[in-house]
Amino acid sequence: EGPPALVMRYFGFENGVNRAQRPVRVLAQFENTGGTAGKLDQANIVVPDGLTITPVASTDGDKPLDFGDIGERRWDVTAAKPGAYDLILNWTGEPAKTVLTFLPALEIQKEAYVPEPHPVKSDLDVLMYYFPGWNNEAAWDCVRRVAPVRKPLLGYYDEAKTECVDWQIKWAAENGITAFLVDWYWIGGNQHLTHWFDAYRQAKYRKDLQVAIMWANHNPPNSHSRDDWRAVTKEWIDRYFNLDTYYRIDGKPAIFLWDPSNLRRDLGSSDAVREALAESQAMAKAAGYPGIEFVVVNTCETGGQAKTLLDEGYAGATNYHEWGQAPTLAEDPKNMQYRDVVSTIAKRWAERNDFCGALTYYPVIESGWDARPWHGSKSQVIYGRDIKGFEEICRQAKAFAQEKGRKAVVIGPANEWGEGSYIEPNTEYGFDMYEAVRHVFGQGDPTSWPVNIGPADVSLGPYDFPLTPPKTSWTFDSDFEGWSVMMDVSDLRCENGALVFSTVSTDPALRLGLRPLPAVMYPNLQFRMRIEGLTGPTTGQVFWSVGGTASSEATSMPFPIPADPEWHDYTLDLSKNARWRGRISSLRFDPCSQKGVKVQLDAFTLTSKN
């Protein structure tokens, strides 16, 4: 309710690595947080001497902004010389100021493809997590709308493109990064998000970056059997270990496992895990490998846990994140400070190393956390991340590894753009995070290291997905069409033009990211569903998120489900909930509240009233 309330969300460069003597784009982003529509009457930049400016036509024109709408204005700005320039933006609210730093121009010729990397060797193996979650345009909307400063240097890119992967290889290799530990998803024989590995196999410069699997096995209960474990091992051997660039520890292909307790739960006991890992070792040796080096990524918090892991057959341990004592030092654990991570992380490494005992511990360099693009204002946030602090953590990790005789360190995620863990070249930091890694771990004379360049420097790119109208209908005729498991669903597949899956708890859920669409235009939800195995009538529920905010019971609508196993057509008038408004950015679908049933979902559509 109430009048319009326009607020500025961002003012600065739209892209990273901006050089003098060429036009670069400046972006101003506004949001209406008020109850009624409001208009952005003016948005003009005042530039100092040395800059020239040209307005860019607005894609949304001068139309009023409804609640939750984002309005954007852009300008092309050219600097005659490198340096820092103050810009002032006059608009309907308080004037805004930003400082734009232009880098020196480069004399580089145009290229037809990604220039050949010139790798920089590192003192230790520098491993880094990589999240392959950016294979569709809708996935980027959370970043585009909530945190445009995180825009990657590649743009809002399709990481299934080999050319994008070759840029990633070039940048990693030239900044002392040895290998990507790529998040890998397998649930009961079903895989998803394998597109990055597929592109990597075709990459021209694959030899310059090693890779390893980080099996993200945060799956629902009973997702894996002993036969499934054998199938997983065979997949590793047949499809990954045979890569000449697969990362090895002491000659053995390395497998990083997210949560060993989930495997223990599914196989039934620690003894069963030990037998399964031993069988994997035998399978690898039969295939000509000296074995497998299993490294756990979480749940090594005590000496007792470490002993269990050793007995089961794991050789090493590390983490996905390491915040040190920052949560306890903060007045509110949801609002931490990066400086507290920097000052306490080494102590936490030492504690974990002591817990691990004979289990080799690899220290983790924290790359940040701010999940507001995914989870809204309820998110935990680490504030104050900067290059100096990140480089200091790198130096501490190097000293720790050398003191303990470790051959490798692990950097937190390179590209968790939605979670706020990222160091891949981007608008906010350019190459600074990567260059901090090179400063600490790189070998040789720094003057001999290659200059980091972006696609625009050689007249390549951009690699952004083309913007498309919001998708409002899903038929599942050939693939998942952006749907994925949120929790407690197994065996997700497309079958006979329907999305088919089983529930493994009383709270199963699927998720769907959307190009933000105006709720007022799509008030009705229609779908067909059939559920086999119900023990009586039950209830389903649809949740939604508005903009970058989190979904909740308040932004949801339940619906009754009969007990019979027939197909039923459902129509929900979502506009009956007053919170179906603004721009809807994601859906969560809970098909029922019973476990052990088979669900078939078809023809899921958001429609207008007419």
Coordinates of C-alpha atoms in Angstrom, one line a residue:
E1 CA 0.0 0.0 0.0
G2 CA 0.9 3.6 -0.2
P3 CA 2.5 5.9 -2.8
P4 CA 5.3 5.0 -5.1
A5 CA 8.8 4.8 -3.6
L6 CA 11.6 4.8 -6.1
V7 CA 15.0 3.7 -4.7
M8 CA 18.4 3.5 -6.5
R9 CA 19.8 0.0 -6.5
Y10 CA 23.0 0.5 -8.5
F11 CA 25.0 3.2 -10.2
G12 CA 28.3 2.3 -11.9
F13 CA 30.0 0.3 -14.7
E14 CA 27.8 -2.3 -16.3
N15 CA 30.8 -4.4 -17.3
G16 CA 34.3 -5.1 -15.9
V17 CA 37.8 -4.2 -17.2
N18 CA 37.0 -0.8 -18.7
R19 CA 39.8 0.9 -20.6
A20 CA 40.4 4.4 -21.7
Q21 CA 39.8 5.5 -25.4
R22 CA 36.9 3.2 -26.0
P23 CA 33.2 3.6 -25.1
V24 CA 32.1 1.7 -22.0
R25 CA 28.6 1.3 -20.6
V26 CA 27.4 2.9 -17.3
L27 CA 24.2 1.6 -15.7
A28 CA 21.8 3.2 -13.2
Q29 CA 19.2 0.8 -11.8
F30 CA 16.1 1.8 -9.8
E31 CA 13.3 -0.1 -8.1
N32 CA 9.8 0.9 -7.1
T33 CA 9.3 -0.4 -3.5
G34 CA 6.0 1.5 -3.0
G35 CA 2.4 0.4 -3.3
T36 CA 1.4 2.2 -6.5
A37 CA 3.0 2.8 -9.9
G38 CA 5.7 5.6 -10.1
K39 CA 7.5 7.2 -12.9
L40 CA 11.3 7.9 -13.3
D41 CA 11.0 11.5 -14.5
Q42 CA 14.7 12.2 -15.0
A43 CA 18.1 10.5 -14.8
N44 CA 21.0 12.6 -16.1
I45 CA 24.7 12.2 -15.6
V46 CA 27.1 15.1 -14.8
V47 CA 30.6 14.2 -16.1
P48 CA 33.9 15.9 -15.4
D49 CA 36.4 17.1 -18.0
G50 CA 38.1 14.2 -19.8
L51 CA 35.0 12.1 -20.2
T52 CA 32.5 12.2 -23.1
I53 CA 29.0 10.8 -22.7
T54 CA 26.2 9.5 -25.0
P55 CA 22.8 8.4 -23.6
V56 CA 21.6 5.0 -24.7
A57 CA 17.9 4.5 -25.6
S58 CA 16.0 2.9 -22.7
T59 CA 14.5 -0.5 -23.3
D60 CA 11.5 0.2 -21.0
G61 CA 10.9 3.8 -22.2
D62 CA 9.2 6.1 -19.8
K63 CA 6.5 3.7 -18.6
P64 CA 5.5 3.8 -14.9
L65 CA 7.1 1.2 -12.6
D66 CA 4.8 -1.0 -10.7
F67 CA 5.7 -2.4 -7.3
G68 CA 8.8 -4.5 -7.6
D69 CA 9.6 -3.3 -11.1
I70 CA 13.2 -2.4 -12.1
G71 CA 13.9 0.6 -14.3
E72 CA 17.3 1.1 -15.9
R73 CA 19.1 3.9 -17.7
R74 CA 22.4 3.5 -19.6
W75 CA 25.0 5.8 -21.0
D76 CA 28.2 5.2 -23.1
V77 CA 31.1 6.9 -21.6
T78 CA 34.6 7.4 -23.0
A79 CA 37.7 8.5 -21.1
A80 CA 40.5 10.2 -23.0
K81 CA 43.1 9.0 -20.4
P82 CA 43.2 6.3 -17.8
G83 CA 42.4 7.3 -14.2
A84 CA 39.6 7.7 -11.7
Y85 CA 36.6 10.0 -12.5
D86 CA 33.8 11.2 -10.3
L87 CA 30.3 11.0 -11.8
I88 CA 27.1 12.5 -10.4
L89 CA 23.6 11.2 -11.3
N90 CA 20.7 13.6 -10.9
W91 CA 17.3 11.9 -10.7
T92 CA 14.0 12.2 -8.9
G93 CA 15.7 11.1 -5.6
E94 CA 18.8 12.3 -3.9
P95 CA 21.7 12.8 -6.3
A96 CA 24.1 9.7 -6.5
K97 CA 27.8 9.7 -6.9
T98 CA 30.2 7.0 -8.2
V99 CA 33.9 6.8 -9.0
L100 CA 34.8 5.1 -12.3
T101 CA 38.3 3.9 -12.8
F102 CA 39.5 3.5 -16.4
L103 CA 42.5 1.3 -17.1
P104 CA 45.1 2.1 -19.7
A105 CA 44.3 1.3 -23.3
L106 CA 45.9 -1.7 -24.8
E107 CA 47.5 -2.1 -28.3
I108 CA 46.1 -5.6 -29.0
Q109 CA 45.0 -6.9 -32.4
K110 CA 41.5 -8.3 -33.0
E111 CA 41.3 -12.1 -32.6
A112 CA 39.1 -14.7 -34.2
Y113 CA 39.1 -16.8 -31.1
V114 CA 40.2 -16.8 -27.5
P115 CA 44.0 -16.0 -27.5
E116 CA 46.3 -18.8 -26.4
P117 CA 47.0 -19.0 -22.7
H118 CA 50.4 -18.4 -21.2
P119 CA 50.2 -20.3 -17.9
V120 CA 51.8 -19.2 -14.7
K121 CA 53.0 -22.0 -12.5
S122 CA 52.1 -21.9 -8.8
D123 CA 54.1 -22.9 -5.7
L124 CA 51.2 -25.3 -4.7
D125 CA 48.3 -26.9 -6.4
V126 CA 45.6 -24.2 -6.3
L127 CA 42.2 -25.9 -6.5
M128 CA 38.9 -23.9 -6.8
Y129 CA 35.3 -24.9 -6.7
Y130 CA 33.2 -24.3 -9.8
F131 CA 29.3 -24.3 -9.9
P132 CA 27.9 -25.2 -13.3
G133 CA 24.6 -23.6 -12.8
W134 CA 24.5 -21.0 -15.6
N135 CA 23.2 -22.8 -18.6
N136 CA 19.9 -20.8 -19.1
E137 CA 19.1 -17.2 -19.3
A138 CA 16.6 -17.2 -16.5
A139 CA 19.3 -18.3 -14.0
W140 CA 20.9 -14.9 -14.4
D141 CA 17.9 -12.9 -13.5
C142 CA 18.6 -12.9 -9.8
V143 CA 22.0 -11.3 -10.5
R144 CA 20.8 -9.0 -13.2
R145 CA 18.1 -7.6 -11.0
V146 CA 19.5 -7.7 -7.5
A147 CA 23.3 -7.5 -7.8
P148 CA 24.4 -6.2 -11.3
V149 CA 27.8 -5.3 -9.9
R150 CA 28.5 -9.1 -9.9
K151 CA 28.1 -9.3 -13.7
P152 CA 30.8 -11.7 -15.0
L153 CA 33.3 -10.3 -17.5
L154 CA 31.9 -12.9 -19.9
G155 CA 28.5 -11.3 -19.5
Y156 CA 25.4 -13.3 -18.5
Y157 CA 26.9 -16.1 -20.4
D158 CA 26.0 -19.6 -21.6
E159 CA 28.7 -21.8 -19.9
A160 CA 27.8 -24.7 -22.3
K161 CA 29.7 -22.7 -25.0
T162 CA 33.2 -24.0 -25.5
E163 CA 34.5 -20.5 -26.2
C164 CA 33.3 -19.3 -22.8
V165 CA 35.1 -22.3 -21.2
D166 CA 38.3 -21.5 -23.1
W167 CA 38.2 -18.0 -21.6
Q168 CA 37.8 -19.5 -18.2
I169 CA 40.7 -21.8 -18.8
K170 CA 42.9 -19.0 -20.0
W171 CA 42.2 -16.8 -17.0
A172 CA 42.7 -19.6 -14.5
A173 CA 45.9 -20.8 -16.1
E174 CA 47.4 -17.3 -16.4
N175 CA 46.7 -16.6 -12.7
G176 CA 48.2 -19.7 -11.1
I177 CA 45.0 -21.8 -10.7
T178 CA 45.7 -25.5 -11.1
A179 CA 42.3 -27.1 -11.3
F180 CA 38.5 -26.6 -11.0
L181 CA 36.6 -28.9 -8.6
V182 CA 33.4 -29.0 -10.5
D183 CA 30.1 -29.5 -8.7
W184 CA 28.6 -32.7 -10.0
Y185 CA 25.1 -33.9 -9.6
W186 CA 23.9 -37.6 -9.7
I187 CA 20.6 -38.7 -8.0
G188 CA 19.7 -42.4 -8.5
G189 CA 21.2 -42.6 -12.0
N190 CA 19.9 -39.2 -13.1
Q191 CA 22.4 -36.5 -13.9
H192 CA 22.0 -32.8 -14.5
L193 CA 24.2 -29.7 -14.9
T194 CA 26.8 -31.7 -16.9
H195 CA 27.0 -29.1 -19.7
W196 CA 30.2 -27.4 -18.4
F197 CA 32.1 -30.7 -18.5
D198 CA 30.7 -31.4 -22.0
A199 CA 32.0 -28.1 -23.2
Y200 CA 35.3 -28.6 -21.4
R201 CA 35.9 -31.8 -23.2
Q202 CA 35.8 -29.8 -26.5
A203 CA 37.9 -26.9 -25.2
K204 CA 40.9 -25.9 -27.3
Y205 CA 43.0 -25.1 -24.2
R206 CA 41.9 -28.0 -22.0
K207 CA 45.5 -29.0 -21.3
D208 CA 46.0 -25.8 -19.3
L209 CA 43.4 -26.5 -16.6
Q210 CA 42.9 -29.7 -14.7
V211 CA 39.5 -30.7 -13.3
A212 CA 38.0 -33.0 -10.7
I213 CA 34.6 -34.0 -9.6
M214 CA 33.0 -32.5 -6.4
W215 CA 30.0 -34.8 -6.1
A216 CA 27.3 -32.5 -4.6
N217 CA 25.4 -35.4 -3.0
H218 CA 23.1 -33.3 -0.9
N219 CA 20.3 -35.6 -2.0
P220 CA 17.1 -36.8 -0.4
P221 CA 17.2 -39.9 1.7
N222 CA 17.3 -43.3 0.0
S223 CA 18.7 -41.8 -3.2
H224 CA 21.5 -44.3 -3.6
S225 CA 21.9 -48.1 -3.4
R226 CA 25.0 -50.2 -3.6
D227 CA 24.2 -50.9 -7.2
D228 CA 23.9 -47.2 -7.8
W229 CA 27.2 -46.6 -6.1
R230 CA 28.7 -49.1 -8.6
A231 CA 27.1 -47.2 -11.5
V232 CA 28.5 -43.9 -10.1
T233 CA 32.0 -45.4 -9.9
K234 CA 31.7 -46.8 -13.5
E235 CA 30.7 -43.3 -14.7
W236 CA 33.7 -41.8 -13.1
I237 CA 36.0 -44.3 -14.6
D238 CA 34.5 -44.3 -18.1
R239 CA 33.8 -40.6 -18.5
Y240 CA 36.1 -38.6 -16.3
F241 CA 39.3 -40.4 -15.1
N242 CA 40.3 -41.0 -18.7
L243 CA 40.7 -37.3 -19.2
D244 CA 44.4 -36.6 -19.4
T245 CA 43.7 -33.4 -17.4
Y246 CA 41.8 -35.1 -14.6
Y247 CA 43.3 -34.0 -11.2
R248 CA 45.3 -36.6 -9.3
I249 CA 46.7 -36.8 -5.8
D250 CA 49.7 -39.1 -5.5
G251 CA 48.8 -40.5 -8.9
K252 CA 45.2 -41.3 -8.0
P253 CA 42.2 -39.6 -9.5
A254 CA 40.6 -37.4 -6.8
I255 CA 36.9 -37.5 -5.9
F256 CA 35.7 -34.8 -3.6
L257 CA 32.4 -35.8 -1.8
W258 CA 30.1 -33.1 -0.4
D259 CA 28.6 -35.1 2.5
P260 CA 29.8 -38.6 3.5
S261 CA 27.0 -38.8 6.1
N262 CA 24.4 -38.9 3.3
L263 CA 26.2 -41.8 1.7
R264 CA 26.3 -43.6 5.1
R265 CA 22.6 -42.9 5.5
D266 CA 21.7 -44.4 2.1
L267 CA 23.9 -47.4 2.3
G268 CA 22.8 -48.2 5.8
S269 CA 26.0 -48.2 7.9
S270 CA 29.7 -47.2 8.1
D271 CA 30.6 -50.8 7.3
A272 CA 28.6 -50.6 4.1
V273 CA 30.4 -47.4 3.1
R274 CA 33.8 -49.0 3.7
E275 CA 32.8 -52.0 1.5
A276 CA 31.5 -49.6 -1.2
L277 CA 34.7 -47.5 -1.3
A278 CA 36.8 -50.6 -1.3
E279 CA 34.9 -51.9 -4.3
S280 CA 35.4 -48.6 -6.0
Q281 CA 39.2 -48.9 -5.4
A282 CA 39.1 -52.3 -6.9
M283 CA 37.2 -51.1 -9.9
A284 CA 39.6 -48.3 -10.5
K285 CA 42.6 -50.6 -10.2
A286 CA 41.0 -53.0 -12.6
A287 CA 40.7 -50.1 -15.1
G288 CA 44.4 -49.4 -14.8
Y289 CA 44.5 -46.7 -12.1
P290 CA 46.4 -46.9 -8.8
G291 CA 43.1 -46.3 -7.0
I292 CA 40.9 -43.3 -6.1
E293 CA 41.7 -40.5 -3.6
F294 CA 38.5 -39.8 -1.7
V295 CA 38.3 -36.3 -0.1
V296 CA 35.3 -35.3 2.0
V297 CA 34.2 -31.7 1.7
N298 CA 32.1 -31.3 4.9
T299 CA 31.3 -33.0 8.3
C300 CA 34.8 -33.4 9.7
E301 CA 34.3 -31.4 12.9
T302 CA 35.7 -33.8 15.5
G303 CA 38.4 -36.4 16.0
G304 CA 35.7 -39.1 16.2
Q305 CA 34.3 -38.1 12.8
A306 CA 37.8 -38.2 11.3
K307 CA 38.4 -41.7 12.6
T308 CA 35.1 -42.9 11.1
L309 CA 36.0 -41.3 7.8
L310 CA 39.4 -42.9 7.8
D311 CA 37.9 -46.3 8.6
E312 CA 35.5 -45.9 5.7
G313 CA 38.3 -45.3 3.3
Y314 CA 38.6 -41.5 2.9
A315 CA 42.1 -40.0 2.6
G316 CA 41.5 -36.3 2.9
A317 CA 39.1 -33.5 4.1
T318 CA 38.4 -29.9 3.3
N319 CA 35.3 -27.5 3.2
Y320 CA 33.3 -25.6 0.7
H321 CA 33.4 -22.5 2.9
E322 CA 35.4 -21.4 6.0
W323 CA 34.2 -18.4 8.0
G324 CA 36.5 -18.8 11.0
Q325 CA 35.0 -17.1 14.0
A326 CA 33.2 -14.4 12.1
P327 CA 29.6 -15.7 13.0
T328 CA 30.4 -15.6 16.8
L329 CA 32.2 -12.2 16.6
A330 CA 29.3 -10.6 14.9
E331 CA 26.5 -8.9 16.9
D332 CA 24.1 -10.7 14.6
P333 CA 25.4 -13.9 13.0
K334 CA 23.4 -13.0 9.9
N335 CA 25.6 -9.9 9.4
M336 CA 29.3 -10.9 9.5
Q337 CA 32.4 -9.0 8.6
Y338 CA 35.1 -10.2 6.2
R339 CA 37.8 -8.8 8.4
D340 CA 36.8 -11.3 11.1
V341 CA 37.1 -14.1 8.6
V342 CA 40.6 -12.8 7.7
S343 CA 41.7 -12.6 11.3
T344 CA 40.4 -15.9 12.5
I345 CA 40.5 -18.3 9.6
A346 CA 44.0 -19.7 10.2
K347 CA 43.0 -20.7 13.8
R348 CA 40.0 -22.6 12.3
W349 CA 42.3 -24.4 9.8
A350 CA 44.5 -25.4 12.7
E351 CA 41.6 -26.8 14.7
R352 CA 40.3 -28.7 11.7
N353 CA 43.8 -30.0 11.0
D354 CA 43.9 -31.3 14.6
F355 CA 40.5 -32.9 14.2
C356 CA 41.5 -34.7 11.0
G357 CA 44.6 -36.4 12.4
A358 CA 45.8 -38.8 9.8
L359 CA 43.1 -37.5 7.4
T360 CA 44.9 -35.0 5.2
Y361 CA 43.3 -31.5 5.7
Y362 CA 43.4 -28.9 2.9
P363 CA 42.8 -25.3 4.0
V364 CA 40.0 -23.4 2.3
I365 CA 40.4 -19.8 1.2
E366 CA 37.0 -18.1 1.7
S367 CA 35.6 -16.3 -1.3
G368 CA 32.6 -14.6 0.4
W369 CA 28.9 -15.1 1.1
D370 CA 25.9 -12.9 0.2
A371 CA 23.0 -14.9 -1.0
R372 CA 20.5 -12.0 -1.2
P373 CA 20.0 -12.5 -5.0
W374 CA 18.7 -16.0 -4.2
H375 CA 17.2 -15.7 -0.8
G376 CA 16.4 -12.1 -0.2
S377 CA 16.7 -10.1 2.9
K378 CA 16.7 -13.2 5.2
S379 CA 20.1 -14.2 3.9
Q380 CA 23.3 -14.4 5.9
V381 CA 25.8 -11.9 4.6
I382 CA 29.6 -11.4 4.9
Y383 CA 30.2 -7.6 4.5
G384 CA 33.4 -5.8 3.7
R385 CA 35.0 -8.3 1.3
D386 CA 38.0 -6.7 -0.4
I387 CA 41.1 -7.6 -2.4
K388 CA 43.5 -6.9 0.5
G389 CA 41.7 -9.2 2.8
F390 CA 41.3 -12.0 0.2
E391 CA 45.0 -11.8 -0.6
E392 CA 45.9 -12.0 3.1
I393 CA 43.9 -15.2 3.4
C394 CA 45.8 -16.5 0.4
R395 CA 49.1 -15.8 2.1
Q396 CA 48.0 -17.4 5.3
A397 CA 46.8 -20.5 3.4
K398 CA 50.1 -20.8 1.6
A399 CA 52.0 -20.5 4.9
F400 CA 49.7 -23.1 6.5
A401 CA 50.1 -25.5 3.7
Q402 CA 53.8 -25.2 3.6
E403 CA 54.1 -25.6 7.4
K404 CA 51.9 -28.7 7.4
G405 CA 53.5 -30.2 4.2
R406 CA 50.3 -29.9 2.2
K407 CA 50.6 -30.0 -1.6
A408 CA 47.4 -28.1 -2.3
V409 CA 45.0 -25.4 -1.1
V410 CA 41.4 -24.9 -2.0
I411 CA 39.7 -21.7 -2.9
G412 CA 36.0 -21.3 -2.2
P413 CA 33.6 -21.0 -5.2
A414 CA 34.7 -19.1 -8.2
N415 CA 31.3 -18.4 -9.6
E416 CA 28.5 -18.8 -7.0
W417 CA 27.0 -15.6 -8.3
G418 CA 23.7 -16.1 -6.6
E419 CA 25.3 -17.0 -3.2
G420 CA 27.8 -14.2 -3.3
S421 CA 30.9 -16.4 -3.5
Y422 CA 32.8 -15.4 -6.6
I423 CA 36.3 -14.4 -7.8
E424 CA 36.0 -15.1 -11.5
P425 CA 36.6 -11.8 -13.4
N426 CA 33.5 -9.5 -13.0
T427 CA 32.3 -5.9 -12.9
E428 CA 33.0 -5.4 -9.2
Y429 CA 36.6 -6.6 -9.0
G430 CA 37.8 -7.0 -12.6
F431 CA 40.8 -9.3 -12.5
D432 CA 41.8 -8.2 -9.0
M433 CA 40.8 -11.4 -7.2
Y434 CA 42.5 -13.6 -9.7
E435 CA 45.6 -11.5 -9.6
A436 CA 45.6 -11.7 -5.8
V437 CA 45.9 -15.5 -6.2
R438 CA 48.8 -15.0 -8.7
H439 CA 50.6 -12.5 -6.5
V440 CA 50.7 -15.1 -3.7
F441 CA 51.1 -18.4 -5.5
G442 CA 52.6 -17.5 -8.8
Q443 CA 56.2 -18.5 -9.7
G444 CA 58.7 -16.5 -11.7
D445 CA 59.3 -12.9 -12.3
P446 CA 56.0 -11.0 -12.1
T447 CA 57.1 -8.7 -15.0
S448 CA 57.0 -11.9 -17.2
W449 CA 53.4 -12.7 -16.3
P450 CA 50.9 -12.1 -19.0
V451 CA 48.6 -9.1 -18.9
N452 CA 45.0 -10.2 -18.1
I453 CA 42.7 -9.3 -21.0
G454 CA 39.0 -9.6 -21.5
P455 CA 37.0 -10.4 -24.6
A456 CA 36.4 -6.7 -25.4
D457 CA 40.2 -6.2 -25.6
V458 CA 40.4 -8.4 -28.6
S459 CA 37.0 -7.5 -30.1
L460 CA 35.3 -10.7 -29.0
G461 CA 32.0 -11.3 -27.2
P462 CA 29.8 -10.4 -25.5
Y463 CA 28.5 -13.9 -24.7
D464 CA 25.3 -12.9 -23.0
F465 CA 22.2 -15.0 -23.4
P466 CA 19.7 -13.1 -25.6
L467 CA 16.9 -11.7 -23.6
T468 CA 13.7 -13.5 -24.2
P469 CA 10.1 -13.0 -23.0
P470 CA 9.2 -14.7 -19.8
K471 CA 8.4 -18.4 -20.2
T472 CA 4.9 -19.1 -18.8
S473 CA 4.2 -22.7 -20.0
W474 CA 6.0 -26.0 -19.5
T475 CA 5.0 -29.2 -21.3
F476 CA 8.0 -31.4 -20.5
D477 CA 8.0 -33.0 -23.9
S478 CA 11.7 -33.4 -24.1
D479 CA 13.5 -32.1 -21.0
F480 CA 13.0 -30.5 -17.5
E481 CA 12.6 -27.0 -19.0
G482 CA 14.3 -25.4 -16.1
W483 CA 12.7 -27.4 -13.3
S484 CA 14.9 -29.0 -10.7
V485 CA 14.8 -30.9 -7.4
M486 CA 14.5 -28.6 -4.3
M487 CA 14.2 -31.4 -1.7
D488 CA 13.0 -34.9 -1.0
V489 CA 12.3 -35.9 -4.6
S490 CA 14.0 -38.8 -6.3
D491 CA 14.2 -40.3 -9.8
L492 CA 13.2 -37.0 -11.6
R493 CA 12.8 -37.7 -15.3
C494 CA 10.7 -36.8 -18.4
E495 CA 8.5 -39.6 -19.5
N496 CA 5.7 -39.5 -22.1
G497 CA 5.4 -35.7 -22.1
A498 CA 5.3 -35.4 -18.3
L499 CA 7.6 -34.6 -15.5
V500 CA 7.8 -37.8 -13.4
F501 CA 9.3 -38.3 -9.9
S502 CA 8.8 -40.0 -6.5
T503 CA 8.5 -38.4 -3.1
V504 CA 10.8 -39.6 -0.3
S505 CA 9.3 -37.5 2.6
T506 CA 6.1 -35.7 3.5
D507 CA 7.6 -32.4 2.3
P508 CA 8.8 -32.9 -1.3
A509 CA 9.4 -29.9 -3.5
L510 CA 10.5 -28.8 -7.0
R511 CA 11.8 -25.4 -7.9
L512 CA 11.7 -23.2 -11.0
G513 CA 13.5 -20.0 -11.8
L514 CA 11.7 -17.5 -13.9
R515 CA 12.4 -14.5 -16.0
P516 CA 10.7 -12.1 -13.7
L517 CA 7.1 -11.8 -15.0
P518 CA 4.4 -9.3 -13.9
A519 CA 2.0 -11.1 -11.5
V520 CA -0.9 -8.9 -12.5
M521 CA -0.8 -10.3 -16.1
Y522 CA -0.7 -14.0 -15.0
P523 CA -3.0 -14.5 -12.1
N524 CA -4.1 -18.1 -13.0
L525 CA -2.1 -21.3 -12.7
Q526 CA -3.3 -24.4 -14.5
F527 CA -1.7 -27.9 -14.5
R528 CA -2.5 -31.5 -14.9
M529 CA -1.3 -34.0 -12.3
R530 CA -1.6 -37.6 -11.4
I531 CA -0.4 -39.2 -8.1
E532 CA -0.2 -42.9 -7.6
G533 CA 0.1 -44.5 -4.2
L534 CA -1.8 -42.0 -2.0
T535 CA -3.2 -43.4 1.2
G536 CA -5.9 -40.7 1.3
P537 CA -6.7 -37.1 0.3
T538 CA -3.8 -34.8 0.7
T539 CA -2.7 -31.2 0.0
G540 CA -0.3 -29.6 -2.4
Q541 CA 1.1 -26.1 -2.3
V542 CA 2.6 -23.5 -4.6
F543 CA 5.1 -20.9 -3.3
W544 CA 6.6 -17.9 -5.2
S545 CA 9.2 -15.2 -4.7
V546 CA 8.8 -11.6 -5.7
G547 CA 12.0 -10.0 -7.1
G548 CA 14.9 -11.1 -5.0
T549 CA 12.9 -11.8 -1.8
A550 CA 12.5 -15.2 -0.3
S551 CA 9.3 -17.2 -0.6
S552 CA 7.3 -18.1 2.5
E553 CA 4.0 -19.3 3.7
A554 CA 2.7 -15.8 3.1
T555 CA 3.6 -16.1 -0.6
S556 CA 1.9 -19.4 -1.2
M557 CA -1.4 -21.1 -2.0
P558 CA -2.4 -24.6 -0.9
F559 CA -4.8 -26.8 -3.0
P560 CA -6.6 -30.1 -2.2
I561 CA -5.7 -33.3 -3.9
P562 CA -8.1 -36.3 -4.1
A563 CA -6.8 -39.8 -3.2
D564 CA -7.6 -41.5 -6.5
P565 CA -4.7 -42.3 -9.0
E566 CA -6.4 -40.5 -11.9
W567 CA -5.3 -37.5 -13.9
H568 CA -6.8 -34.3 -12.6
D569 CA -6.9 -30.7 -13.9
Y570 CA -6.2 -27.9 -11.4
T571 CA -6.8 -24.2 -11.7
L572 CA -5.6 -21.8 -9.0
D573 CA -6.5 -18.2 -8.9
L574 CA -3.2 -16.9 -7.4
S575 CA -4.5 -13.3 -7.4
K576 CA -6.7 -14.2 -4.4
N577 CA -3.5 -13.9 -2.4
A578 CA -2.7 -10.2 -2.1
R579 CA 1.0 -11.0 -2.3
W580 CA 0.8 -12.3 -5.8
R581 CA 2.1 -9.0 -7.2
G582 CA 5.2 -7.3 -8.5
R583 CA 7.6 -9.4 -10.6
I584 CA 7.5 -13.1 -9.8
S585 CA 11.1 -14.5 -10.0
S586 CA 10.7 -18.2 -8.9
L587 CA 8.2 -20.9 -8.1
R588 CA 8.3 -23.7 -5.6
F589 CA 5.9 -26.6 -6.2
D590 CA 5.0 -29.1 -3.4
P591 CA 2.9 -31.7 -5.2
C592 CA 1.5 -33.4 -2.0
S593 CA 2.3 -34.1 1.6
Q594 CA 2.8 -37.9 1.5
K595 CA 6.0 -39.8 0.9
G596 CA 6.5 -42.9 -1.2
V597 CA 4.1 -41.8 -4.1
K598 CA 4.7 -41.4 -7.8
V599 CA 3.9 -38.0 -9.2
Q600 CA 3.3 -37.2 -12.9
L601 CA 3.0 -33.4 -13.7
D602 CA 2.0 -32.1 -17.1
A603 CA 1.0 -28.9 -18.9
F604 CA 2.0 -26.4 -16.2
T605 CA 0.9 -23.0 -17.3
L606 CA 0.5 -19.4 -15.9
T607 CA -2.3 -17.7 -17.7
S608 CA -4.2 -14.4 -17.8
K609 CA -7.9 -14.2 -16.7
N610 CA -9.1 -13.8 -20.3

